[in-house]
Amino acid sequence: MKKIKYLFTYIFAHTFGRLAYDTTYYSGRYFEPYAIGWSWVVKSFFYQRILGKNKSVPWPVSPNIRIGNYKNINFDIGDLHIFQTHGSYFQASKAKINIGKGSWIAPNVGLITANHDIYNLDKHVEGKDINIGKNNWIGMNSIILPGVTLGDNTIVGAGSVVTKSFPEGYCIIAGNPAKVIKTINKKEVFN
């Protein structure tokens, strides 16, 4: 029965998914036959193309994620898993969000490129890019604020608020505001 379900998913995704999404995103480990990427296409199709949630985004996105201006989000197409969690918010309307290859973003993470103007809450201040290096892990319920750069192999502890950059990478940061709680030995990292 499981193989029949996978076969139906694969056929549906190949038929309708190719009409709904840019097929450039159908590559990598998630899009081998019977891989999970095809089920993302089927699930996202209904919410994006029929109900209109994140309708302009050209790749499959969980209905529980909000994306502001997908054109300002840069990521490796093999890392489509970033957009399959719950509750995350990619606010890239005023600046870019750059996510390095091999990075993971947990549920309920906010990547905020622009804040409200403190003198007029109806306006946003100028946006600042967020740059996340390669092989990073952003823990659940974390917030990355405008202008933050995280170097390669940075782990952000759950519930952290990252207000400043850690461009050197190879560290674990946590807290509010986030600070380095441990460095990571470069020689022991598997890339």
Short mmCIF file of C-alpha atoms in Angstrom, two decimals, residues 17 20-26 31 37 40-41 44-45 48-49 53-62 65-77 79-84 90 92 97 99:
data_model
loop_
_atom_site.label_atom_id
_atom_site.label_comp_id
_atom_site.label_asym_id
_atom_site.label_seq_id
_atom_site.Cartn_x
_atom_site.Cartn_y
_atom_site.Cartn_z
CA GLY A 17 3.90 20.06 -10.01
CA ALA A 20 2.86 24.88 -10.81
CA TYR A 21 6.53 25.31 -9.91
CA ASP A 22 9.88 26.12 -11.45
CA THR A 23 11.37 22.68 -12.03
CA THR A 24 14.85 24.04 -11.31
CA TYR A 25 14.01 23.33 -7.67
CA TYR A 26 13.37 19.63 -8.39
CA PHE A 31 13.77 14.59 -5.53
CA GLY A 37 10.36 16.22 -2.05
CA TRP A 40 6.13 18.47 -0.56
CA VAL A 41 5.07 19.31 -4.12
CA SER A 44 2.13 22.62 -1.28
CA PHE A 45 0.23 22.55 -4.58
CA GLN A 48 -0.11 27.62 -2.84
CA ARG A 49 -1.89 27.22 -6.15
CA LYS A 53 -0.80 30.95 0.40
CA ASN A 54 2.65 32.05 -0.78
CA LYS A 55 1.19 31.81 -4.27
CA SER A 56 3.96 33.70 -6.06
CA VAL A 57 6.79 31.56 -4.63
CA PRO A 58 8.15 29.32 -7.43
CA TRP A 59 9.11 26.41 -5.15
CA PRO A 60 7.05 24.21 -2.78
CA VAL A 61 6.50 25.89 0.60
CA SER A 62 4.75 24.58 3.70
CA ILE A 65 5.44 29.41 6.60
CA ARG A 66 5.21 33.05 5.55
CA ILE A 67 7.53 34.41 2.90
CA GLY A 68 7.79 38.12 2.13
CA ASN A 69 9.31 38.74 -1.33
CA TYR A 70 10.79 35.41 -2.38
CA LYS A 71 12.95 37.23 -4.94
CA ASN A 72 15.14 38.48 -2.09
CA ILE A 73 15.81 34.99 -0.70
CA ASN A 74 18.91 33.17 -1.92
CA PHE A 75 19.53 29.53 -1.01
CA ASP A 76 20.95 26.35 -2.50
CA ILE A 77 18.20 24.55 -4.42
CA ASP A 79 18.14 22.76 0.59
CA LEU A 80 14.41 22.98 -0.05
CA HIS A 81 13.82 21.45 3.40
CA ILE A 82 14.32 24.96 4.83
CA PHE A 83 10.82 25.86 3.66
CA GLN A 84 8.98 22.75 4.88
CA PHE A 90 11.11 34.99 6.06
CA ALA A 92 12.74 39.70 2.93
CA ILE A 97 18.17 36.84 3.09
CA ILE A 99 21.21 31.15 3.32
#
